Amino acid sequence: MKYIVIALAVMLLVSCSSISDFPTIDDPQLELTSIKHQYADELANIHVGDYIDFVAKQFPKMFIASDNMKNTIYEFNYQQQYLLVANNSDQTKTYTQTLRFYFINQKLAHWQVK
């Protein structure tokens, strides 16, 4: 019985180590989830003229990218890990998309994906 338990534990460990949680893809820009799609609900809630505090509630992890007296730029990053089909190793890569929010006098002027 002891050997059966050990064999099952070893098989479990081997099977878990070979399973990848990351997608294997050819082109991350085409095959991974876009930041606009992932955060569609949050983006639908913000509008030109909204204050920084309101936008920060929708994107609590946004950070200041640039700040001067009148204009402020905040950014929010969305990262996904993946494996390339063409890459023979199991080395993961990270695809980063950035939402950039432009504020003038504390009010949202526009946003865009960078």
mmCIF file with all atom_site columns, C-alpha atoms in Angstrom:
data_model
loop_
_atom_site.group_PDB
_atom_site.id
_atom_site.type_symbol
_atom_site.label_atom_id
_atom_site.label_alt_id
_atom_site.label_comp_id
_atom_site.label_asym_id
_atom_site.label_entity_id
_atom_site.label_seq_id
_atom_site.pdbx_PDB_ins_code
_atom_site.Cartn_x
_atom_site.Cartn_y
_atom_site.Cartn_z
_atom_site.occupancy
_atom_site.B_iso_or_equiv
_atom_site.pdbx_formal_charge
_atom_site.auth_seq_id
_atom_site.auth_comp_id
_atom_site.auth_asym_id
_atom_site.auth_atom_id
_atom_site.pdbx_PDB_model_num
ATOM 1   C CA . MET A 1 1   ? 0.000   0.000  0.000   1.00 0.00 ? 1   MET A CA 1
ATOM 2   C CA . LYS A 1 2   ? 2.867   2.335  0.849   1.00 0.00 ? 2   LYS A CA 1
ATOM 3   C CA . TYR A 1 3   ? 4.378   1.895  -2.635  1.00 0.00 ? 3   TYR A CA 1
ATOM 4   C CA . ILE A 1 4   ? 1.068   2.608  -4.324  1.00 0.00 ? 4   ILE A CA 1
ATOM 5   C CA . VAL A 1 5   ? 0.724   5.909  -2.452  1.00 0.00 ? 5   VAL A CA 1
ATOM 6   C CA . ILE A 1 6   ? 4.295   6.875  -3.362  1.00 0.00 ? 6   ILE A CA 1
ATOM 7   C CA . ALA A 1 7   ? 3.726   5.946  -7.025  1.00 0.00 ? 7   ALA A CA 1
ATOM 8   C CA . LEU A 1 8   ? 0.516   7.981  -7.144  1.00 0.00 ? 8   LEU A CA 1
ATOM 9   C CA . ALA A 1 9   ? 2.248   10.980 -5.553  1.00 0.00 ? 9   ALA A CA 1
ATOM 10  C CA . VAL A 1 10  ? 5.082   10.809 -8.096  1.00 0.00 ? 10  VAL A CA 1
ATOM 11  C CA . MET A 1 11  ? 2.651   10.517 -11.017 1.00 0.00 ? 11  MET A CA 1
ATOM 12  C CA . LEU A 1 12  ? 0.698   13.496 -9.704  1.00 0.00 ? 12  LEU A CA 1
ATOM 13  C CA . LEU A 1 13  ? 3.830   15.623 -9.412  1.00 0.00 ? 13  LEU A CA 1
ATOM 14  C CA . VAL A 1 14  ? 5.009   14.685 -12.909 1.00 0.00 ? 14  VAL A CA 1
ATOM 15  C CA . SER A 1 15  ? 1.638   15.393 -14.481 1.00 0.00 ? 15  SER A CA 1
ATOM 16  C CA . CYS A 1 16  ? 1.311   18.753 -12.721 1.00 0.00 ? 16  CYS A CA 1
ATOM 17  C CA . SER A 1 17  ? 4.758   19.902 -13.752 1.00 0.00 ? 17  SER A CA 1
ATOM 18  C CA . SER A 1 18  ? 4.097   19.276 -17.435 1.00 0.00 ? 18  SER A CA 1
ATOM 19  C CA . ILE A 1 19  ? 0.836   21.252 -17.582 1.00 0.00 ? 19  ILE A CA 1
ATOM 20  C CA . SER A 1 20  ? 1.274   24.867 -18.655 1.00 0.00 ? 20  SER A CA 1
ATOM 21  C CA . ASP A 1 21  ? -1.197  27.547 -17.608 1.00 0.00 ? 21  ASP A CA 1
ATOM 22  C CA . PHE A 1 22  ? -0.054  29.786 -20.458 1.00 0.00 ? 22  PHE A CA 1
ATOM 23  C CA . PRO A 1 23  ? -1.434  29.687 -23.992 1.00 0.00 ? 23  PRO A CA 1
ATOM 24  C CA . THR A 1 24  ? 0.856   28.628 -26.823 1.00 0.00 ? 24  THR A CA 1
ATOM 25  C CA . ILE A 1 25  ? 0.371   31.091 -29.662 1.00 0.00 ? 25  ILE A CA 1
ATOM 26  C CA . ASP A 1 26  ? 1.890   32.483 -32.863 1.00 0.00 ? 26  ASP A CA 1
ATOM 27  C CA . ASP A 1 27  ? 1.106   36.211 -32.515 1.00 0.00 ? 27  ASP A CA 1
ATOM 28  C CA . PRO A 1 28  ? 0.234   37.806 -29.144 1.00 0.00 ? 28  PRO A CA 1
ATOM 29  C CA . GLN A 1 29  ? -1.347  40.891 -30.742 1.00 0.00 ? 29  GLN A CA 1
ATOM 30  C CA . LEU A 1 30  ? -3.876  38.743 -32.583 1.00 0.00 ? 30  LEU A CA 1
ATOM 31  C CA . GLU A 1 31  ? -4.427  35.818 -30.243 1.00 0.00 ? 31  GLU A CA 1
ATOM 32  C CA . LEU A 1 32  ? -4.402  37.257 -26.713 1.00 0.00 ? 32  LEU A CA 1
ATOM 33  C CA . THR A 1 33  ? -7.242  39.186 -25.087 1.00 0.00 ? 33  THR A CA 1
ATOM 34  C CA . SER A 1 34  ? -7.096  42.885 -25.880 1.00 0.00 ? 34  SER A CA 1
ATOM 35  C CA . ILE A 1 35  ? -7.041  45.343 -23.005 1.00 0.00 ? 35  ILE A CA 1
ATOM 36  C CA . LYS A 1 36  ? -10.155 47.035 -24.458 1.00 0.00 ? 36  LYS A CA 1
ATOM 37  C CA . HIS A 1 37  ? -12.049 43.742 -24.341 1.00 0.00 ? 37  HIS A CA 1
ATOM 38  C CA . GLN A 1 38  ? -10.756 42.737 -20.895 1.00 0.00 ? 38  GLN A CA 1
ATOM 39  C CA . TYR A 1 39  ? -11.759 46.072 -19.341 1.00 0.00 ? 39  TYR A CA 1
ATOM 40  C CA . ALA A 1 40  ? -14.790 46.894 -21.512 1.00 0.00 ? 40  ALA A CA 1
ATOM 41  C CA . ASP A 1 41  ? -17.110 47.429 -18.527 1.00 0.00 ? 41  ASP A CA 1
ATOM 42  C CA . GLU A 1 42  ? -14.696 49.792 -16.789 1.00 0.00 ? 42  GLU A CA 1
ATOM 43  C CA . LEU A 1 43  ? -14.056 51.749 -19.997 1.00 0.00 ? 43  LEU A CA 1
ATOM 44  C CA . ALA A 1 44  ? -17.796 52.051 -20.624 1.00 0.00 ? 44  ALA A CA 1
ATOM 45  C CA . ASN A 1 45  ? -18.169 53.729 -17.216 1.00 0.00 ? 45  ASN A CA 1
ATOM 46  C CA . ILE A 1 46  ? -15.696 56.548 -17.873 1.00 0.00 ? 46  ILE A CA 1
ATOM 47  C CA . HIS A 1 47  ? -16.338 59.592 -20.029 1.00 0.00 ? 47  HIS A CA 1
ATOM 48  C CA . VAL A 1 48  ? -14.548 62.734 -21.124 1.00 0.00 ? 48  VAL A CA 1
ATOM 49  C CA . GLY A 1 49  ? -14.828 65.246 -18.297 1.00 0.00 ? 49  GLY A CA 1
ATOM 50  C CA . ASP A 1 50  ? -14.668 62.670 -15.472 1.00 0.00 ? 50  ASP A CA 1
ATOM 51  C CA . TYR A 1 51  ? -12.329 63.563 -12.641 1.00 0.00 ? 51  TYR A CA 1
ATOM 52  C CA . ILE A 1 52  ? -9.172  61.605 -11.869 1.00 0.00 ? 52  ILE A CA 1
ATOM 53  C CA . ASP A 1 53  ? -10.710 60.191 -8.676  1.00 0.00 ? 53  ASP A CA 1
ATOM 54  C CA . PHE A 1 54  ? -13.605 58.633 -10.599 1.00 0.00 ? 54  PHE A CA 1
ATOM 55  C CA . VAL A 1 55  ? -11.323 57.068 -13.209 1.00 0.00 ? 55  VAL A CA 1
ATOM 56  C CA . ALA A 1 56  ? -9.046  55.797 -10.415 1.00 0.00 ? 56  ALA A CA 1
ATOM 57  C CA . LYS A 1 57  ? -12.019 53.937 -8.915  1.00 0.00 ? 57  LYS A CA 1
ATOM 58  C CA . GLN A 1 58  ? -12.464 52.087 -12.219 1.00 0.00 ? 58  GLN A CA 1
ATOM 59  C CA . PHE A 1 59  ? -8.707  51.416 -12.548 1.00 0.00 ? 59  PHE A CA 1
ATOM 60  C CA . PRO A 1 60  ? -7.292  51.366 -9.001  1.00 0.00 ? 60  PRO A CA 1
ATOM 61  C CA . LYS A 1 61  ? -3.834  50.227 -10.137 1.00 0.00 ? 61  LYS A CA 1
ATOM 62  C CA . MET A 1 62  ? -3.269  53.117 -12.533 1.00 0.00 ? 62  MET A CA 1
ATOM 63  C CA . PHE A 1 63  ? -0.178  55.203 -11.870 1.00 0.00 ? 63  PHE A CA 1
ATOM 64  C CA . ILE A 1 64  ? 1.158   58.624 -12.826 1.00 0.00 ? 64  ILE A CA 1
ATOM 65  C CA . ALA A 1 65  ? 3.252   58.517 -15.990 1.00 0.00 ? 65  ALA A CA 1
ATOM 66  C CA . SER A 1 66  ? 3.684   62.282 -16.361 1.00 0.00 ? 66  SER A CA 1
ATOM 67  C CA . ASP A 1 67  ? 2.572   65.264 -14.364 1.00 0.00 ? 67  ASP A CA 1
ATOM 68  C CA . ASN A 1 68  ? 2.969   68.982 -14.821 1.00 0.00 ? 68  ASN A CA 1
ATOM 69  C CA . MET A 1 69  ? 0.910   71.859 -13.502 1.00 0.00 ? 69  MET A CA 1
ATOM 70  C CA . LYS A 1 70  ? -2.004  71.485 -15.922 1.00 0.00 ? 70  LYS A CA 1
ATOM 71  C CA . ASN A 1 71  ? -1.693  68.153 -17.767 1.00 0.00 ? 71  ASN A CA 1
ATOM 72  C CA . THR A 1 72  ? -1.443  64.754 -16.126 1.00 0.00 ? 72  THR A CA 1
ATOM 73  C CA . ILE A 1 73  ? -1.049  61.347 -17.753 1.00 0.00 ? 73  ILE A CA 1
ATOM 74  C CA . TYR A 1 74  ? -1.953  58.164 -15.922 1.00 0.00 ? 74  TYR A CA 1
ATOM 75  C CA . GLU A 1 75  ? -1.275  54.661 -17.180 1.00 0.00 ? 75  GLU A CA 1
ATOM 76  C CA . PHE A 1 76  ? -2.747  51.251 -16.465 1.00 0.00 ? 76  PHE A CA 1
ATOM 77  C CA . ASN A 1 77  ? -0.946  48.068 -17.575 1.00 0.00 ? 77  ASN A CA 1
ATOM 78  C CA . TYR A 1 78  ? -2.443  44.692 -18.462 1.00 0.00 ? 78  TYR A CA 1
ATOM 79  C CA . GLN A 1 79  ? 0.016   41.806 -18.748 1.00 0.00 ? 79  GLN A CA 1
ATOM 80  C CA . GLN A 1 80  ? -0.490  38.303 -20.093 1.00 0.00 ? 80  GLN A CA 1
ATOM 81  C CA . GLN A 1 81  ? 2.043   35.508 -20.192 1.00 0.00 ? 81  GLN A CA 1
ATOM 82  C CA . TYR A 1 82  ? 2.295   33.138 -23.139 1.00 0.00 ? 82  TYR A CA 1
ATOM 83  C CA . LEU A 1 83  ? 4.508   30.644 -24.949 1.00 0.00 ? 83  LEU A CA 1
ATOM 84  C CA . LEU A 1 84  ? 5.484   31.080 -28.588 1.00 0.00 ? 84  LEU A CA 1
ATOM 85  C CA . VAL A 1 85  ? 4.779   28.188 -30.957 1.00 0.00 ? 85  VAL A CA 1
ATOM 86  C CA . ALA A 1 86  ? 8.052   28.863 -32.786 1.00 0.00 ? 86  ALA A CA 1
ATOM 87  C CA . ASN A 1 87  ? 10.014  28.774 -29.517 1.00 0.00 ? 87  ASN A CA 1
ATOM 88  C CA . ASN A 1 88  ? 11.087  25.222 -28.656 1.00 0.00 ? 88  ASN A CA 1
ATOM 89  C CA . SER A 1 89  ? 11.760  25.998 -25.000 1.00 0.00 ? 89  SER A CA 1
ATOM 90  C CA . ASP A 1 90  ? 9.212   26.436 -22.235 1.00 0.00 ? 90  ASP A CA 1
ATOM 91  C CA . GLN A 1 91  ? 10.319  30.022 -21.627 1.00 0.00 ? 91  GLN A CA 1
ATOM 92  C CA . THR A 1 92  ? 7.289   32.247 -21.067 1.00 0.00 ? 92  THR A CA 1
ATOM 93  C CA . LYS A 1 93  ? 7.019   35.696 -22.554 1.00 0.00 ? 93  LYS A CA 1
ATOM 94  C CA . THR A 1 94  ? 4.951   38.610 -21.311 1.00 0.00 ? 94  THR A CA 1
ATOM 95  C CA . TYR A 1 95  ? 2.672   40.706 -23.510 1.00 0.00 ? 95  TYR A CA 1
ATOM 96  C CA . THR A 1 96  ? 1.956   44.111 -21.992 1.00 0.00 ? 96  THR A CA 1
ATOM 97  C CA . GLN A 1 97  ? -0.773  46.479 -23.114 1.00 0.00 ? 97  GLN A CA 1
ATOM 98  C CA . THR A 1 98  ? -1.174  49.948 -21.646 1.00 0.00 ? 98  THR A CA 1
ATOM 99  C CA . LEU A 1 99  ? -4.158  52.223 -21.280 1.00 0.00 ? 99  LEU A CA 1
ATOM 100 C CA . ARG A 1 100 ? -3.102  55.841 -21.139 1.00 0.00 ? 100 ARG A CA 1
ATOM 101 C CA . PHE A 1 101 ? -5.453  58.434 -19.630 1.00 0.00 ? 101 PHE A CA 1
ATOM 102 C CA . TYR A 1 102 ? -4.890  62.121 -20.407 1.00 0.00 ? 102 TYR A CA 1
ATOM 103 C CA . PHE A 1 103 ? -6.196  64.680 -17.931 1.00 0.00 ? 103 PHE A CA 1
ATOM 104 C CA . ILE A 1 104 ? -6.324  68.458 -18.231 1.00 0.00 ? 104 ILE A CA 1
ATOM 105 C CA . ASN A 1 105 ? -7.082  70.322 -14.996 1.00 0.00 ? 105 ASN A CA 1
ATOM 106 C CA . GLN A 1 106 ? -7.926  67.026 -13.254 1.00 0.00 ? 106 GLN A CA 1
ATOM 107 C CA . LYS A 1 107 ? -10.574 66.131 -15.900 1.00 0.00 ? 107 LYS A CA 1
ATOM 108 C CA . LEU A 1 108 ? -10.295 63.324 -18.440 1.00 0.00 ? 108 LEU A CA 1
ATOM 109 C CA . ALA A 1 109 ? -9.555  64.702 -21.917 1.00 0.00 ? 109 ALA A CA 1
ATOM 110 C CA . HIS A 1 110 ? -9.184  61.309 -23.659 1.00 0.00 ? 110 HIS A CA 1
ATOM 111 C CA . TRP A 1 111 ? -7.710  57.839 -23.314 1.00 0.00 ? 111 TRP A CA 1
ATOM 112 C CA . GLN A 1 112 ? -5.943  55.484 -25.693 1.00 0.00 ? 112 GLN A CA 1
ATOM 113 C CA . VAL A 1 113 ? -4.244  52.110 -25.847 1.00 0.00 ? 113 VAL A CA 1
ATOM 114 C CA . LYS A 1 114 ? -0.456  52.255 -26.186 1.00 0.00 ? 114 LYS A CA 1
#
